[in-house]
CSV table of C-alpha atoms and ligand atoms in Angstrom, one decimal:
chain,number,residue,atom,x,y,z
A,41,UNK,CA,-8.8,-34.4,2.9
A,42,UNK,CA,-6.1,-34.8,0.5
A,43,UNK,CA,-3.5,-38.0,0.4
A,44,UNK,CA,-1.3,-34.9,0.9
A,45,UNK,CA,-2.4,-33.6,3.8
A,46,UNK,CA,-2.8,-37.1,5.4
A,47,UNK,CA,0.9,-38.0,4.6
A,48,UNK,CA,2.4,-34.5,6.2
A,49,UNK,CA,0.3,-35.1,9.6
A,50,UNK,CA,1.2,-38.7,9.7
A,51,UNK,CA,5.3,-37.4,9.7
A,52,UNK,CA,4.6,-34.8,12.0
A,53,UNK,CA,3.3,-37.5,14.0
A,54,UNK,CA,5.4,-40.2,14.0
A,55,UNK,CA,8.9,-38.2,14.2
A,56,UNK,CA,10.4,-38.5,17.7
A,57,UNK,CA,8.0,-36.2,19.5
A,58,UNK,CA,10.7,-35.9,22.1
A,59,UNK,CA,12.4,-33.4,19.6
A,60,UNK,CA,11.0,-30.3,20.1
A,61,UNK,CA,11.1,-28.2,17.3
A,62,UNK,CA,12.6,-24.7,17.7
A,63,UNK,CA,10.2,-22.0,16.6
A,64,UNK,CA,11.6,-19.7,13.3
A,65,UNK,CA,13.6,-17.6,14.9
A,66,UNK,CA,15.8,-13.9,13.4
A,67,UNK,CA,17.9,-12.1,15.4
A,68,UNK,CA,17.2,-8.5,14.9
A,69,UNK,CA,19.0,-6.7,12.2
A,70,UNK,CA,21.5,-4.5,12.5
A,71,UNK,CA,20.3,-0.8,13.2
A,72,UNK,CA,17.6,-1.6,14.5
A,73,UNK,CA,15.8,-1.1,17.7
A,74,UNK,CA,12.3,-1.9,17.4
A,75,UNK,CA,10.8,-4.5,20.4
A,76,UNK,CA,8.9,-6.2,16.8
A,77,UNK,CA,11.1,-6.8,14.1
A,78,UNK,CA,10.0,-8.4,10.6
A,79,UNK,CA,11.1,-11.7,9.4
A,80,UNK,CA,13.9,-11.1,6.0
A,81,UNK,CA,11.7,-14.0,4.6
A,82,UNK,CA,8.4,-12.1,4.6
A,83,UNK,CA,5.7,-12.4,3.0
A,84,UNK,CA,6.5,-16.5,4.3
A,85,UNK,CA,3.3,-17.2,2.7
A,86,UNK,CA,2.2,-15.7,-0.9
A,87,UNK,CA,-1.0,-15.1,-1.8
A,88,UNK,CA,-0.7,-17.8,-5.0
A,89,UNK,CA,0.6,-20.8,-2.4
A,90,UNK,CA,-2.2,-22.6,-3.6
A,91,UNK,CA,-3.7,-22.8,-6.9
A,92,UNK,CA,-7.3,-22.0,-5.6
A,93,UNK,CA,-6.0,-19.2,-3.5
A,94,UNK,CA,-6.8,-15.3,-4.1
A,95,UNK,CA,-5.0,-14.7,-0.5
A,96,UNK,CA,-3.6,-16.1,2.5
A,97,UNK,CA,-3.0,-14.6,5.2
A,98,UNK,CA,-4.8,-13.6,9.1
A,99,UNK,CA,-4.3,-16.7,10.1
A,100,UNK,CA,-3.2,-19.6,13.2
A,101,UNK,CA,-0.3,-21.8,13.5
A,102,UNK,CA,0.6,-23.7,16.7
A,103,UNK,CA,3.0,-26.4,17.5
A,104,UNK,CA,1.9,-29.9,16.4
A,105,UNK,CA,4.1,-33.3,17.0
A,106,UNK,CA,7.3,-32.7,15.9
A,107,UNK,CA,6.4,-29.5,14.3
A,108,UNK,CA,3.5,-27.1,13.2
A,109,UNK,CA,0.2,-27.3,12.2
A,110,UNK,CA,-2.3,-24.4,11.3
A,111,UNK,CA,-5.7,-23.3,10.3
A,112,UNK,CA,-5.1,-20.5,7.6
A,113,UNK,CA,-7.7,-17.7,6.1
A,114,UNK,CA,-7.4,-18.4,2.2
A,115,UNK,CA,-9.9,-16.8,0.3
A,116,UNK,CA,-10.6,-18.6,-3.3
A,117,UNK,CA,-10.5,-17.0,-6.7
A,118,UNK,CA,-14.3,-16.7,-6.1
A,119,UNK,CA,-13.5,-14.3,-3.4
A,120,UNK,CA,-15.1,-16.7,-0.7
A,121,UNK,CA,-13.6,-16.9,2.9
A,122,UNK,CA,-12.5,-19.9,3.8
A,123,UNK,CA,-10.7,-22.3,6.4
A,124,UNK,CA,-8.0,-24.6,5.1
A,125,UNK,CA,-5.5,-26.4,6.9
A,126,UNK,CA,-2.3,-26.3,7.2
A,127,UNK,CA,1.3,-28.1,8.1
A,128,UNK,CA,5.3,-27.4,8.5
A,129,UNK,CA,8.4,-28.9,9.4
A,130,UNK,CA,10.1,-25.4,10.8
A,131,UNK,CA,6.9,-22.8,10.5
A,132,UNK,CA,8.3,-21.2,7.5
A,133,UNK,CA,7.6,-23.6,4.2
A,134,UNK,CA,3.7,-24.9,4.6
A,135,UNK,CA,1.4,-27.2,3.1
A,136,UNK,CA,-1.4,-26.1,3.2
A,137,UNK,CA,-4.0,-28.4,1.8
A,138,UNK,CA,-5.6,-27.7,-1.3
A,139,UNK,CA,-9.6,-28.3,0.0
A,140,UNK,CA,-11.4,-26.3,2.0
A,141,UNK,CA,-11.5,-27.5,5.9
A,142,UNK,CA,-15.1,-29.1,6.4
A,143,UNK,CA,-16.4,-29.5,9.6
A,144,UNK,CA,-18.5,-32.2,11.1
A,145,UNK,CA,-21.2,-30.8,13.4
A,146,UNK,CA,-24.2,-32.7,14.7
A,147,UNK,CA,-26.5,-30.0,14.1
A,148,UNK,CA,-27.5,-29.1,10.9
A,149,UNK,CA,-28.6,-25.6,11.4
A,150,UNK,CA,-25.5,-24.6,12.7
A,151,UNK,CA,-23.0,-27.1,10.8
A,152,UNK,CA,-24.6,-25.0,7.5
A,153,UNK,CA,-21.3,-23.5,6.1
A,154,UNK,CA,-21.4,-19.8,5.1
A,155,UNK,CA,-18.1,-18.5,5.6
A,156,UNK,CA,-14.9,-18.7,7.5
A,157,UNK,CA,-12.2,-16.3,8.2
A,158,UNK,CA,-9.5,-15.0,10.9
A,159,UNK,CA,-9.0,-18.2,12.6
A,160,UNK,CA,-7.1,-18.4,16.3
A,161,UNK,CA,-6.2,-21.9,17.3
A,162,UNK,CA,-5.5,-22.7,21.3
A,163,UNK,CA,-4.2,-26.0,23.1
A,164,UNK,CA,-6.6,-26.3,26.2
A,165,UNK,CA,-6.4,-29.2,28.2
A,166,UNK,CA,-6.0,-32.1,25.8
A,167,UNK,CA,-7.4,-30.9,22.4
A,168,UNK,CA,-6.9,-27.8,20.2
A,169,UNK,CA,-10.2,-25.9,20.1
A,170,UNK,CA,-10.2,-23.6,17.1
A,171,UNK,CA,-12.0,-20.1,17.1
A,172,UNK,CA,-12.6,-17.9,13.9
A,173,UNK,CA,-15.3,-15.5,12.5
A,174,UNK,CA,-18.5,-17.7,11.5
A,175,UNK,CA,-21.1,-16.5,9.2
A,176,UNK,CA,-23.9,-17.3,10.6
A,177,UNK,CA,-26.9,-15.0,9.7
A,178,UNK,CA,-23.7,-12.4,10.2
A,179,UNK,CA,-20.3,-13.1,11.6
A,180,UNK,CA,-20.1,-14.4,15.3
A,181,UNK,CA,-17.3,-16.7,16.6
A,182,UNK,CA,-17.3,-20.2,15.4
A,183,UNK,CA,-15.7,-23.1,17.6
A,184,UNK,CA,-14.4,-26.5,16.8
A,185,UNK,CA,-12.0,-28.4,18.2
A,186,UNK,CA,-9.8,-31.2,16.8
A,187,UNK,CA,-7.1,-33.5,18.2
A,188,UNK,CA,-5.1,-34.4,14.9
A,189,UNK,CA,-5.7,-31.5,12.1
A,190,UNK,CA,-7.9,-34.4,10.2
A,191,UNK,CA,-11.5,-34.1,12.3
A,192,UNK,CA,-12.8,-31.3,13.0
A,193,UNK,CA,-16.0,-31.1,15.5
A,194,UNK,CA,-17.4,-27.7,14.9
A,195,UNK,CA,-19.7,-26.8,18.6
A,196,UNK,CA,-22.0,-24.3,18.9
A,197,UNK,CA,-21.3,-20.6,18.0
A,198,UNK,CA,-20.4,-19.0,20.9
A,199,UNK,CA,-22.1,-15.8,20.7
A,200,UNK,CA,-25.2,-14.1,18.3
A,201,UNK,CA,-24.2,-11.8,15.4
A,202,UNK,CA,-22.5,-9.4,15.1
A,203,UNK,CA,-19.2,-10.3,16.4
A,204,UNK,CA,-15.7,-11.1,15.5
A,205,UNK,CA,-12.1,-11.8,16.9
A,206,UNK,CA,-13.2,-14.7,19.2
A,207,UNK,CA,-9.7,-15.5,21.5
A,208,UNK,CA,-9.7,-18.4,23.6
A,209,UNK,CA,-7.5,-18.3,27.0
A,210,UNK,CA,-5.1,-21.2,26.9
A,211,UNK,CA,-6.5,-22.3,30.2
A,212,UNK,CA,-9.3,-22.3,32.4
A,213,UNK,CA,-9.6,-18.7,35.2
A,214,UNK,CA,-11.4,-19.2,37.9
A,215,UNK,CA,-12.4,-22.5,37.2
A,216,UNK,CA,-14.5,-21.6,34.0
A,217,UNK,CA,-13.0,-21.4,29.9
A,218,UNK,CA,-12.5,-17.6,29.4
A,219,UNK,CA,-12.4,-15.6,25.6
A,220,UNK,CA,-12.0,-12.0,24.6
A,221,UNK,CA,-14.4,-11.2,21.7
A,222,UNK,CA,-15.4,-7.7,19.8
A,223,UNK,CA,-18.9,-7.1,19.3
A,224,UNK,CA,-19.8,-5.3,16.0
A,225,UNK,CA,-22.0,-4.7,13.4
A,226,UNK,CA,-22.6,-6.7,9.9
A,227,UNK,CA,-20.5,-4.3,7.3
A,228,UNK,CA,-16.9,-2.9,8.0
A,229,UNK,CA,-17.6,-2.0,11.6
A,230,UNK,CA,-16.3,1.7,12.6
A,231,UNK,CA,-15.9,1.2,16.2
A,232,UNK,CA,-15.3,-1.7,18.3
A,233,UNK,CA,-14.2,-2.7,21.7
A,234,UNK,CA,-12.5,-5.7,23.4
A,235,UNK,CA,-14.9,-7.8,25.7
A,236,UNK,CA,-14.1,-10.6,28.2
A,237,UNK,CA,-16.6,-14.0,28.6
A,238,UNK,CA,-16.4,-17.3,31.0
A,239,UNK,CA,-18.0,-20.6,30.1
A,240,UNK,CA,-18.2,-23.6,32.0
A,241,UNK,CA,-18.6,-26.1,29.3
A,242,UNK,CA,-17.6,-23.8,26.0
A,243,UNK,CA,-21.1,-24.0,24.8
A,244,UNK,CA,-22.5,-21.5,27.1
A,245,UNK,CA,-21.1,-17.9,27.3
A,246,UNK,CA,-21.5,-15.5,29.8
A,247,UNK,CA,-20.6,-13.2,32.6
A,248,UNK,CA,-19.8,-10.6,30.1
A,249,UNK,CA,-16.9,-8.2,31.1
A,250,UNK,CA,-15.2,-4.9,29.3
A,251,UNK,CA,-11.7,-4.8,28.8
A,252,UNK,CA,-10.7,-2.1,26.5
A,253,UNK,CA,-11.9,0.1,23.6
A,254,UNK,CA,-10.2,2.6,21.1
A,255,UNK,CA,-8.4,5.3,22.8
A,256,UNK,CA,-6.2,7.5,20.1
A,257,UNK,CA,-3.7,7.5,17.5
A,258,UNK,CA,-3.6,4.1,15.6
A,259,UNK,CA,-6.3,2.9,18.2
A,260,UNK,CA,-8.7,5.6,18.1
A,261,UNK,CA,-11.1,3.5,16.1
A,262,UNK,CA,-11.7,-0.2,17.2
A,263,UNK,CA,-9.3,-2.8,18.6
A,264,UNK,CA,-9.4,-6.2,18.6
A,265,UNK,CA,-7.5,-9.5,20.1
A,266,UNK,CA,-4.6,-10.9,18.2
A,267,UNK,CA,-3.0,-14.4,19.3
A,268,UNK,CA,-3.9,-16.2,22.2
A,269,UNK,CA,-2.8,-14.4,25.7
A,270,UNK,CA,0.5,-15.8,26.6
A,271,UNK,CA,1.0,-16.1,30.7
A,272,UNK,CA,3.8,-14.5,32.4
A,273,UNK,CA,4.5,-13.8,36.0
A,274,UNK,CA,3.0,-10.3,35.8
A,275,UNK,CA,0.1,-11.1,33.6
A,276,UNK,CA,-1.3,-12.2,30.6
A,277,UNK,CA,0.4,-10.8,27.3
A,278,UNK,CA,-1.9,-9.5,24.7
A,279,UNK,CA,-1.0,-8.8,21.1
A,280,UNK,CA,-4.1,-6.8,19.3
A,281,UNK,CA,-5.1,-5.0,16.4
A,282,UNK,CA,-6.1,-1.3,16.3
A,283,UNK,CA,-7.3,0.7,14.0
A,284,UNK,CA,-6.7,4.5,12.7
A,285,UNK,CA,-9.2,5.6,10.4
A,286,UNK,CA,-7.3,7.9,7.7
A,287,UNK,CA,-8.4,9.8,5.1
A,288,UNK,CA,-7.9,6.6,2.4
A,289,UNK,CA,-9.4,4.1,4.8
A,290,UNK,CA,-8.7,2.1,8.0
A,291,UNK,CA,-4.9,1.0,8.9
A,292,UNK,CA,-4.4,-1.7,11.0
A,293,UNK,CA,-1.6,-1.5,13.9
A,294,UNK,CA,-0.4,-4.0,16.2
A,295,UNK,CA,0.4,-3.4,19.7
A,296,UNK,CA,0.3,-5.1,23.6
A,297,UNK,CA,-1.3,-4.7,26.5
A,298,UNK,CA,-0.9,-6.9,29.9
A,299,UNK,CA,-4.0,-8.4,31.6
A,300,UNK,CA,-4.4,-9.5,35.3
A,301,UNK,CA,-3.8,-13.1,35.6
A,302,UNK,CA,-6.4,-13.4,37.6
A,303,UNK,CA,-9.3,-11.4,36.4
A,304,UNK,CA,-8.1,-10.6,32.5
A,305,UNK,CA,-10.8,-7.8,32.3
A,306,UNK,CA,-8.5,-5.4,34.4
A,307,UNK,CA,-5.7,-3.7,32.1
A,308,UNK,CA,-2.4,-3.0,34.2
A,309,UNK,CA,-0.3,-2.4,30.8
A,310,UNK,CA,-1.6,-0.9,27.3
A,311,UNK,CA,0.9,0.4,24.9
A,312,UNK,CA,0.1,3.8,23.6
A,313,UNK,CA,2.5,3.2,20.7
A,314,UNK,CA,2.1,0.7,18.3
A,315,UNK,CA,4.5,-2.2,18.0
A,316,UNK,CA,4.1,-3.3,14.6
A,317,UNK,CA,2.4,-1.0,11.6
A,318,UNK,CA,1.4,-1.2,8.0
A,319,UNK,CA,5.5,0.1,6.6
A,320,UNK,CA,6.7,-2.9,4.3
A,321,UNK,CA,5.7,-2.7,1.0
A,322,UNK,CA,3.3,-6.1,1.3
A,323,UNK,CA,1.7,-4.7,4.3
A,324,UNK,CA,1.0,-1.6,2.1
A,325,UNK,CA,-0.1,-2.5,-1.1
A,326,UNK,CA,-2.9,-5.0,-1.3
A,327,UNK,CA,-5.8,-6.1,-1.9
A,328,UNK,CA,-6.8,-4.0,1.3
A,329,UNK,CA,-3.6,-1.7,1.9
A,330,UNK,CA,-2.3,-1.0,5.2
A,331,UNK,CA,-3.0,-3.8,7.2
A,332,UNK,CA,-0.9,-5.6,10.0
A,333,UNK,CA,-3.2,-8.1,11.3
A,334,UNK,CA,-1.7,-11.0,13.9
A,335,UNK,CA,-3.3,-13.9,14.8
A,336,UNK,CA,-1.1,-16.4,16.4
A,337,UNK,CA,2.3,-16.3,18.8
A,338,UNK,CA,4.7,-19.4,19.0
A,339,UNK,CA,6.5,-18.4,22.9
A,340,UNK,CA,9.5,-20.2,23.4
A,341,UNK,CA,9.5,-20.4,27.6
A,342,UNK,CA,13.3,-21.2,28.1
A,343,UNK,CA,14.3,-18.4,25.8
A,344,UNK,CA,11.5,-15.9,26.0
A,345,UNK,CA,11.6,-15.7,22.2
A,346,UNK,CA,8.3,-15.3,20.1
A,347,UNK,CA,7.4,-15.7,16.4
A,348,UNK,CA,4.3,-13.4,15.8
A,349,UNK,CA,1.8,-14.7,12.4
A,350,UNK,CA,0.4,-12.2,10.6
A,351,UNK,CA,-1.7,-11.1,7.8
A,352,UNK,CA,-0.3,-8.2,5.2
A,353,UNK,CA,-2.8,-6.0,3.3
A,354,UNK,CA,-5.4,-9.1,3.8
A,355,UNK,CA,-3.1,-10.9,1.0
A,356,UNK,CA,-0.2,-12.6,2.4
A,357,UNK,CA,1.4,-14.5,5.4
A,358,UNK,CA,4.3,-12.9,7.9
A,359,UNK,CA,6.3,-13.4,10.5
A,360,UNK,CA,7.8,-11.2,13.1
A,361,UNK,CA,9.6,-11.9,16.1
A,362,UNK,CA,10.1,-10.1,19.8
A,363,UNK,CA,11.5,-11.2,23.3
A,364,UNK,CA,9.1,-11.1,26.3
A,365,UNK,CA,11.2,-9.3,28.8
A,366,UNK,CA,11.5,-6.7,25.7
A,367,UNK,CA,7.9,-6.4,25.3
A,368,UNK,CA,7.4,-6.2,29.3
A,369,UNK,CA,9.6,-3.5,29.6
A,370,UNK,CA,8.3,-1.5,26.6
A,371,UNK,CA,4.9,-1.8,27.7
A,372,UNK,CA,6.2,-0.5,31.6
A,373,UNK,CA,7.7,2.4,29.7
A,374,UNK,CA,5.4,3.0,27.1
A,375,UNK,CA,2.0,2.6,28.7
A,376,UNK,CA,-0.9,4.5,28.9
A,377,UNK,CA,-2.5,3.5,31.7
B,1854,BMA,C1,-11.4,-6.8,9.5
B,1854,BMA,C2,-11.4,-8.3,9.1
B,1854,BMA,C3,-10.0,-8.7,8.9
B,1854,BMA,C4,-9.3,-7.8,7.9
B,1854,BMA,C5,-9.4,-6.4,8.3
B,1854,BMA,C6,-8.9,-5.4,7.3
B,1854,BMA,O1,-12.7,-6.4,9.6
B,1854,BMA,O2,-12.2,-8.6,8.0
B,1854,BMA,O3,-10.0,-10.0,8.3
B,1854,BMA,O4,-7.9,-8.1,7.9
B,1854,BMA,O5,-10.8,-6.1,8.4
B,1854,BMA,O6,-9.5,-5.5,6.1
């Protein structure tokens, strides 16, 4: 860790932490009527932020003290896939610290680091456990957890190869820690479905369930989990990814479904059309075009506001926003289920 990094975590923390940040926030535009509308500030994070950096972008911010802390996808000018963290005063202008986030694991075999990428980060409890794609022999889901954005404890992988898009619940169902994954192969999978899994301890995973798998349109190849769930009355919130596969390649869709609160394996809500797609010229153009990825939601409860993260044409950093109630309602009109 950097002196840098160390001196924007010690102000987060020792602000008042009785000031509650707001989360970004843009009122939609004008003229428009979408439920997702893009931030004016997009790409918030360029692919050059840092000087090692090739790309940033499918990656996790959550609040932190009197702010926001993150754990953000920057591949290096080698082209490998890291893990770096990351801080901010508002969510919008980041630090995001030059060396690559190192775990400390007590076991060597699967403390060896390969790669890292598409990381989710959840509050459960009293730490923030981190989840992201792991190569281990292949990708599975990695898991760490840290208390202050300095240590990092990196557990054991939660699942063999292949699999990717490991989402944590924010708290325990039914008495046990619950994730949706996507189990795939080892290249640039062509099919994929969402799966549910319960753990008692977050080391062991089991009690497998389906929850969903491609139907059509800009899902009728593979879907997979997008920020953690978000709790509401009527069920949990899901933002995912799905995936068209067009005649120049995959593009990558965002859109919402709503999960029983109870047992998150049963879909009552799934939006048949998407909510956010590849349109903007950095979602587009690339260095893989067409991509809307999200991987985090800050929900502001008293307003019902949320600032979506996500990753444009696996290069940059964005931000879009939405109102719940919005996103209920679209998904009671729009479902197809
Ligand atoms: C997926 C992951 C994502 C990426 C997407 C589009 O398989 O690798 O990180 O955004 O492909 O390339």
């Amino acid at each position: 860790m950097t002196d840098g990094l160390a001196n924007t975590i010690n102000n987060l923390k020792k602000k008042n932490e009785a000031i509650i940040k707001s989360i970004p926030w843009e009122n939609r535009p004008a003229g428009c009527s979408d439920v997702v509308w893009r931030s004016k500030l997009n790409p918030i994070i360029r692919r050059n932020h840092i000087p090692i950096s090739n790309s940033i972008f499918n990656s996790a911010v959550v609040r932190f003290g009197n702010g926001f802390a993150g754990v953000f996808r920057c591949d290096d000018k080698v082209r490998n896939m890291q893990l770096h963290v990351g801080t901010s005063d508002d969510g919008l202008n980041w630090y995001i610290e030059p060396q690559r986030l190192k775990f400390k694991c007590e076991d060597e075999n699967i403390g060896q680091w390969e790669y890292g990428y598409d990381p989710r980060v959840c509050w459960i409890e009293d730490r923030y456990y981190v989840t992201w794609c792991n190569g281990y022999h292949g990708p599975t889901i990695g898991v760490a957890y840290t208390k202050d954005f300095v240590d990092f404890h990196q557990m054991e992988n939660a699942f063999l190869p292949f699999n990717r898009n490991g989402v944590l619940f924010p708290r325990k169902i039914n008495g046990e820690y619950a994730m949706l994954s996507r189990p795939s192969d080892n290249g640039h999978t062509p099919f994929g479905d969402i799966y549910y899994s319960q753990s008692p301890n977050m080391i062991h995973w089991g009690r497998h369930r389906f929850v969903m798998g491609k139907t059509m349109g800009w899902q009728g190849t593979k879907v997979g989990a997008g920020p953690i769930p978000i709790e509401t009355p009527q069920g949990w919130l899901l933002f995912y990814h799905g995936v068209l596969n067009s005649c120049n390649g995959f593009v990558y869709s965002m859109g919402a479904a709503l999960l029983d609160l109870d047992e998150p394996w049963k879909v009552r809500l799934r939006s048949s059309s998407y909510l956010l797609s590849p349109q903007e010229i950095y979602e587009c153009v690339g260095d893989v075009p067409n991509v809307t990825f999200p991987c985090a939601a800050l929900y502001d409860k008293p307003t019902g506001k949320i600032a979506l993260y996500y990753g444009g044409a696996d290069t940059v950093t964005c931000l879009a926003f939405c109102k719940i109630e919005e996103v209920l309602d679209f998904l009671k009109k729009d479902s197809c289920i």
